[in-house]
Every structure is written in C-alpha cells, then in structure tokens.
Short mmCIF file of C-alpha atoms in Angstrom, two decimals:
data_model
loop_
_atom_site.label_atom_id
_atom_site.label_comp_id
_atom_site.label_asym_id
_atom_site.label_seq_id
_atom_site.Cartn_x
_atom_site.Cartn_y
_atom_site.Cartn_z
CA MET A 1 -96.23 -2.45 -29.51
CA SER A 2 -99.39 -4.94 -28.59
CA THR A 3 -101.71 -5.64 -30.93
CA GLY A 4 -105.00 -7.12 -30.69
CA VAL A 5 -105.49 -10.84 -30.47
CA HIS A 6 -108.54 -12.42 -32.48
CA ILE A 7 -109.57 -16.44 -31.61
CA PRO A 8 -112.86 -17.05 -32.74
CA GLU A 9 -113.88 -19.45 -31.30
CA TYR A 10 -112.55 -18.27 -27.75
CA LEU A 11 -115.53 -15.83 -25.38
CA GLN A 12 -116.29 -13.33 -28.26
CA ASP A 13 -117.06 -10.62 -25.09
CA CYS A 14 -113.37 -9.51 -25.06
CA GLU A 15 -110.77 -7.60 -26.36
CA LEU A 16 -107.29 -9.74 -26.49
CA VAL A 17 -104.09 -8.71 -26.95
CA ALA A 18 -100.83 -9.49 -27.78
CA GLY A 19 -98.76 -10.46 -24.21
CA GLU A 20 -94.73 -11.18 -24.73
CA ASP A 21 -93.29 -7.14 -24.02
CA LEU A 22 -94.47 -7.89 -20.87
CA ALA A 23 -92.72 -10.99 -21.93
CA ARG A 24 -88.94 -9.29 -22.00
CA SER A 25 -89.27 -8.40 -17.81
CA PRO A 26 -88.16 -10.81 -15.63
CA ALA A 27 -90.39 -9.20 -13.76
CA PHE A 28 -93.82 -10.58 -15.88
CA TRP A 29 -92.25 -14.08 -14.93
CA LEU A 30 -91.60 -14.17 -11.50
CA ALA A 31 -95.55 -12.84 -11.27
CA HIS A 32 -96.72 -15.52 -14.13
CA VAL A 33 -95.42 -18.53 -11.69
CA LEU A 34 -96.88 -17.39 -8.39
CA MET A 35 -99.75 -15.81 -10.11
CA ALA A 36 -101.12 -18.51 -11.79
CA MET A 37 -100.49 -20.69 -9.23
CA GLY A 38 -101.27 -18.88 -6.65
CA LYS A 39 -98.54 -17.81 -4.36
CA TYR A 40 -99.48 -13.76 -4.27
CA GLU A 41 -97.92 -12.75 -1.99
CA GLU A 42 -94.44 -13.69 -2.17
CA PRO A 43 -91.95 -10.64 -1.96
CA ALA A 44 -90.14 -9.57 -5.43
CA GLU A 45 -86.92 -8.56 -4.24
CA PRO A 46 -84.94 -11.86 -3.56
CA TYR A 47 -85.50 -13.10 -7.22
CA GLY A 48 -83.22 -10.07 -8.29
CA VAL A 49 -87.48 -8.48 -9.48
CA ASP A 50 -87.26 -4.70 -8.59
CA ALA A 51 -90.79 -5.17 -6.04
CA ALA A 52 -91.38 -1.49 -7.81
CA GLU A 53 -91.65 -3.17 -11.24
CA PHE A 54 -93.15 -6.35 -9.74
CA ASP A 55 -96.08 -4.95 -8.57
CA GLY A 56 -96.54 -3.31 -12.04
CA VAL A 57 -97.04 -6.12 -13.59
CA VAL A 58 -99.67 -7.67 -11.51
CA ASP A 59 -101.82 -4.75 -11.89
CA ARG A 60 -101.85 -5.14 -14.94
CA LEU A 61 -102.37 -8.74 -15.70
CA SER A 62 -105.43 -8.67 -13.91
CA ASP A 63 -106.90 -4.66 -14.98
CA PRO A 64 -110.31 -6.18 -15.84
CA GLU A 65 -110.27 -2.51 -17.51
CA GLU A 66 -107.48 -3.52 -20.13
CA PRO A 67 -107.58 -6.39 -22.99
CA TRP A 68 -107.04 -9.34 -21.37
CA PRO A 69 -103.25 -10.54 -22.43
CA VAL A 70 -102.58 -13.09 -24.56
CA PHE A 71 -99.15 -15.38 -25.08
CA ARG A 72 -99.03 -17.58 -27.83
CA VAL A 73 -96.73 -21.28 -27.65
CA GLY A 74 -96.26 -21.81 -31.66
CA CYS A 75 -95.87 -25.22 -32.25
CA GLY A 76 -95.96 -26.09 -35.67
CA GLY A 77 -97.91 -27.38 -37.80
CA GLY A 78 -100.48 -24.60 -37.24
CA HIS A 79 -101.49 -25.36 -34.23
CA THR A 80 -100.75 -22.39 -30.91
CA VAL A 81 -100.90 -23.03 -27.63
CA HIS A 82 -102.51 -19.89 -25.89
CA ALA A 83 -103.25 -18.92 -22.16
CA VAL A 84 -105.03 -15.56 -21.65
CA TYR A 85 -105.66 -13.13 -18.51
CA VAL A 86 -108.58 -13.14 -17.72
CA ASN A 87 -110.05 -10.70 -15.95
CA TRP A 88 -113.91 -9.82 -14.99
CA GLU A 89 -114.80 -7.31 -12.46
CA ASP A 90 -115.54 -10.89 -10.41
CA GLY A 91 -112.30 -12.25 -10.82
CA SER A 92 -109.49 -12.98 -12.93
CA SER A 93 -107.86 -16.85 -14.43
CA VAL A 94 -105.82 -17.98 -16.39
CA ASP A 95 -106.58 -20.33 -19.36
CA PHE A 96 -104.74 -21.96 -21.09
CA PHE A 97 -106.13 -23.50 -24.28
CA VAL A 98 -104.24 -25.28 -28.19
CA ARG A 99 -105.68 -23.97 -31.12
CA HIS A 100 -105.38 -25.67 -34.20
CA PRO A 101 -107.14 -23.19 -37.40
CA ALA A 102 -108.54 -26.31 -39.00
CA TRP A 103 -110.14 -27.58 -36.16
CA GLY A 104 -113.35 -25.60 -36.03
CA ARG A 105 -113.33 -25.87 -31.30
CA LEU A 106 -110.00 -25.65 -29.26
CA GLY A 107 -107.79 -28.12 -26.40
CA HIS A 108 -108.72 -27.11 -23.68
CA LEU A 109 -106.01 -27.22 -21.67
CA GLY A 110 -106.41 -26.93 -17.92
CA GLN A 111 -106.82 -22.90 -15.93
CA CYS A 112 -105.76 -21.79 -12.64
CA GLY A 113 -107.31 -19.48 -10.80
CA ALA A 114 -110.83 -19.89 -8.65
CA ASP A 115 -111.43 -22.25 -11.07
CA ALA A 116 -108.42 -23.66 -11.22
CA ALA A 117 -108.29 -26.79 -13.85
CA GLY A 118 -105.82 -29.14 -14.85
CA PRO A 119 -102.98 -30.73 -14.39
CA GLY A 120 -103.18 -30.03 -18.84
CA LEU A 121 -99.50 -31.39 -19.11
CA ALA A 122 -97.04 -34.53 -18.52
CA TRP A 123 -94.09 -33.69 -18.39
CA THR A 124 -92.78 -35.14 -22.01
CA GLU A 125 -94.95 -32.76 -23.22
CA LEU A 126 -94.07 -29.52 -21.71
CA LEU A 127 -90.39 -30.24 -22.08
CA ALA A 128 -91.97 -31.14 -26.29
CA LEU A 129 -93.85 -27.47 -26.76
CA ALA A 130 -90.84 -25.48 -25.22
CA GLY A 131 -88.41 -26.84 -27.43
CA GLY A 132 -90.27 -27.69 -30.81
CA VAL A 133 -90.20 -23.97 -31.78
CA PRO A 134 -90.88 -23.62 -35.37
CA GLU A 135 -89.55 -20.45 -38.06
CA GLY A 136 -90.82 -17.67 -38.46
CA GLY A 137 -93.42 -18.52 -35.44
CA GLU A 138 -95.49 -15.69 -33.92
CA GLY A 139 -95.02 -15.21 -29.93
CA LEU A 140 -92.79 -16.80 -27.49
CA THR A 141 -90.03 -18.84 -29.51
CA ASP A 142 -87.36 -18.65 -26.40
CA PRO A 143 -87.41 -21.89 -25.09
CA SER A 144 -87.03 -20.85 -21.49
CA GLU A 145 -90.21 -18.59 -21.68
CA ARG A 146 -92.04 -20.61 -22.92
CA LEU A 147 -91.46 -23.99 -20.44
CA LEU A 148 -92.36 -20.55 -17.70
CA LEU A 149 -95.43 -19.73 -20.33
CA LEU A 150 -96.81 -23.41 -19.36
CA LEU A 151 -94.83 -24.97 -15.70
CA PRO A 152 -98.59 -23.83 -14.59
CA LEU A 153 -100.39 -27.72 -16.51
CA LEU A 154 -98.24 -30.03 -15.19
CA GLY A 155 -98.62 -32.70 -13.10
CA ASP A 156 -97.05 -35.83 -13.37
CA ALA A 157 -95.54 -38.67 -10.85
CA ASP A 158 -93.43 -39.90 -13.48
CA LEU A 159 -91.28 -36.22 -13.39
CA PRO A 160 -87.73 -37.25 -13.79
CA GLY A 161 -84.85 -36.57 -10.70
CA GLU A 162 -83.37 -33.84 -12.97
CA ALA A 163 -86.81 -31.59 -13.55
CA ARG A 164 -85.56 -29.29 -10.82
CA GLY A 165 -82.55 -28.85 -12.52
CA THR A 166 -84.18 -27.30 -15.41
CA VAL A 167 -87.39 -25.01 -14.50
CA ALA A 168 -84.15 -23.39 -12.13
CA ARG A 169 -81.76 -22.69 -15.14
CA ALA A 170 -84.96 -21.21 -16.93
CA LEU A 171 -86.39 -18.60 -14.07
CA ALA A 172 -82.35 -17.71 -14.28
CA HIS A 173 -82.19 -17.40 -18.08
CA CYS A 174 -85.51 -15.80 -17.57
CA GLY A 175 -84.04 -12.82 -15.39
CA ILE A 176 -84.51 -14.69 -11.91
CA ARG A 177 -81.79 -15.03 -9.68
CA ALA A 178 -79.45 -17.56 -10.00
CA GLU A 179 -79.11 -18.18 -6.36
CA ALA A 180 -82.82 -17.40 -5.76
CA ALA A 181 -83.81 -20.27 -9.55
CA GLY A 182 -83.30 -23.09 -7.13
CA ASP A 183 -85.20 -22.87 -4.91
CA LEU A 184 -88.30 -21.14 -6.54
CA ALA A 185 -88.23 -24.25 -8.94
CA ALA A 186 -88.43 -26.22 -5.68
CA VAL A 187 -91.07 -24.69 -4.64
CA LEU A 188 -93.12 -24.72 -7.52
CA LEU A 189 -92.83 -28.75 -8.81
CA ALA A 190 -93.79 -29.33 -4.76
CA GLY A 191 -97.01 -30.15 -5.17
CA GLN A 192 -95.71 -33.03 -7.96
CA ASP A 193 -96.60 -36.54 -6.05
CA PRO A 194 -94.45 -39.43 -7.13
CA VAL A 195 -97.22 -41.76 -5.43
CA GLY A 196 -100.85 -39.99 -6.25
CA GLY A 197 -99.78 -38.07 -8.56
CA PRO A 198 -101.81 -38.21 -11.64
CA ARG A 199 -100.33 -40.46 -14.74
CA TRP A 200 -100.30 -40.76 -18.61
CA SER A 201 -101.37 -43.09 -21.54
CA VAL A 202 -102.49 -43.82 -24.43
CA ALA A 203 -105.62 -45.38 -24.67
CA ASP A 204 -107.68 -47.33 -27.74
CA GLY A 205 -109.49 -45.38 -30.10
CA SER A 206 -107.45 -42.19 -29.89
CA PRO A 207 -103.36 -41.21 -29.64
CA VAL A 208 -103.58 -38.45 -27.99
CA ALA A 209 -102.47 -39.10 -24.42
CA VAL A 210 -105.13 -38.73 -20.94
CA CYS A 211 -104.33 -37.83 -18.00
CA SER A 212 -105.50 -39.55 -14.94
CA SER A 213 -106.92 -37.32 -11.38
CA PRO A 214 -110.31 -36.17 -12.55
CA TYR A 215 -110.94 -32.95 -12.25
CA SER A 216 -107.90 -32.32 -15.11
CA PRO A 217 -109.47 -31.60 -18.74
CA ARG A 218 -107.31 -34.59 -20.07
CA ARG A 219 -109.30 -37.24 -18.85
CA VAL A 220 -110.87 -37.23 -22.11
CA PRO A 221 -108.52 -36.79 -25.55
CA LEU A 222 -107.87 -33.07 -26.37
CA ALA A 223 -109.71 -32.00 -29.06
CA LEU A 224 -112.15 -34.71 -28.73
CA GLY A 225 -113.62 -35.36 -31.98
CA ILE A 226 -111.28 -33.71 -34.64
CA PRO A 227 -109.92 -36.48 -37.99
CA ALA A 228 -107.82 -39.29 -37.10
CA ASP A 229 -105.26 -37.46 -38.87
CA ARG A 230 -105.16 -34.08 -36.94
CA ALA A 231 -105.19 -36.26 -34.07
CA GLU A 232 -101.18 -37.88 -35.21
CA ALA A 233 -100.19 -33.88 -35.81
CA LEU A 234 -101.57 -33.14 -32.24
CA ALA A 235 -100.04 -36.01 -30.03
CA ALA A 236 -96.74 -35.36 -32.35
CA VAL A 237 -96.70 -31.85 -31.85
CA LEU A 238 -97.19 -32.72 -27.59
CA GLY A 239 -93.89 -35.49 -28.13
CA GLY A 240 -95.45 -38.16 -29.89
CA PRO A 241 -96.96 -41.58 -27.53
CA ARG A 242 -97.21 -42.93 -24.28
CA PRO A 243 -97.17 -46.65 -23.47
CA ALA A 244 -101.26 -48.40 -23.17
CA ALA A 245 -103.10 -47.74 -20.30
#
C-alpha cells in the first residue's frame, strides 16, 4: 500500500505519496525513461510491455487529481535522492533532488519536462548512486532500478564505451525485452556528446563536482552552503573527488 511522504523543504501545497509500488512493473520503467526524456509516443509492445498497462502507468504518473508519486533512492549517511512526478493542472514535470535531514535545504539535481534543467549527474556519480545501496534503506534497493530512475539526469562528455551495455542490462533486468534493450539504451544515451557535452570537475572551495553546462543546476556545488564536513560526506556518496578544473 502506498504511504504519504513528507519532505519539509519541498512544496507544501502538494500531496506526496510513495511511488515504489509502481516500480514493480516493467511498464513503469518504460514509461519513466520515455516520459522523462520526452519520448512519449513510443509503442510499448516492441519492448515486451503490455500496451494497456503502459497507458495506465502513464495516466497515473501524469494525473493532477492524484497525489504526486515520489521515488526514493537511499544513498547512505542519511542522504536520499528523490524523484517527484509533479502534476499541476497546466503541466507536468519530474523533479530530482538530494536531501539530508540536517541540511535544512534541498540539493537540486535537475528537472525533466517543459522547464527542463540539467544535467544533474556525471556517469561515475550515476553508477555510485545506483550501486551504493545502504542497509535498511527506504525506497528502491535494486541497483538496476536505481540506475534507470536517475538515468534522465545523466550528462557527461566522458561517457565510457561500456555505458550502453550497462544501461541495456539494467533495462532487461527491469523487464524490458532483452532483444530491444540494447537499441533502447542507445536511444536513451544518444544525446551524450563526447565533443561539446558537459564536463565535470572539482574546483577550489568544495569537494562536490560542478558541471560545465549552462543549463545545469550543478553549475555551483550541490547543496551550496552546507558545512564542509557535510559537503565531504555528500561528495563521498557521489563517488569521491575528480581532477581539479
């Protein structure tokens, strides 16, 4: 049964509900990667997903009359990444942010939708968050599910050659037809530009990497203004330091 979710630093005029029950279906994962990346019209059947179930999931994820679904990725040390399906009467989006209860603020990772902002994660950070499952954590605990949930945040000019295979395996693990998973992974990663794409580095003053993209909320260190020890803990959750800019 879904339960209410309270995020003190988030919008107070909306009702939030845990969405992880929806994530048990392959239809959710197909809907998430397609909707969050703006590919709404793909047919579901070639991916091994029932069309009626897919349409039902899309309707639920975009219904302004229902509480907004929240998907959580516990990251250790009290950090949690949230993906919130935002549904106003005049538009929908997906908000991604990281929270720690001691911060008193949210660290905004990005948004998918009409007012998109990103990228929010480097490839190494995506892998660190996907695989960094804490004991007894809330939300999603399967590394493949965690990777796909956060995949829309990815933007990295230094994407390794094995990225497509990694994403394809995650898709297949989450119920996408194996024969179609590789092609879908290629589509989802098609925007990663090795020449002019975003680059990530750590500059003086914070251990948390920043992004070169002018559209990324991470042009400044994530959760800017938190104490130095908490910034170090956040950087560790994200996979550790990178070369200086």
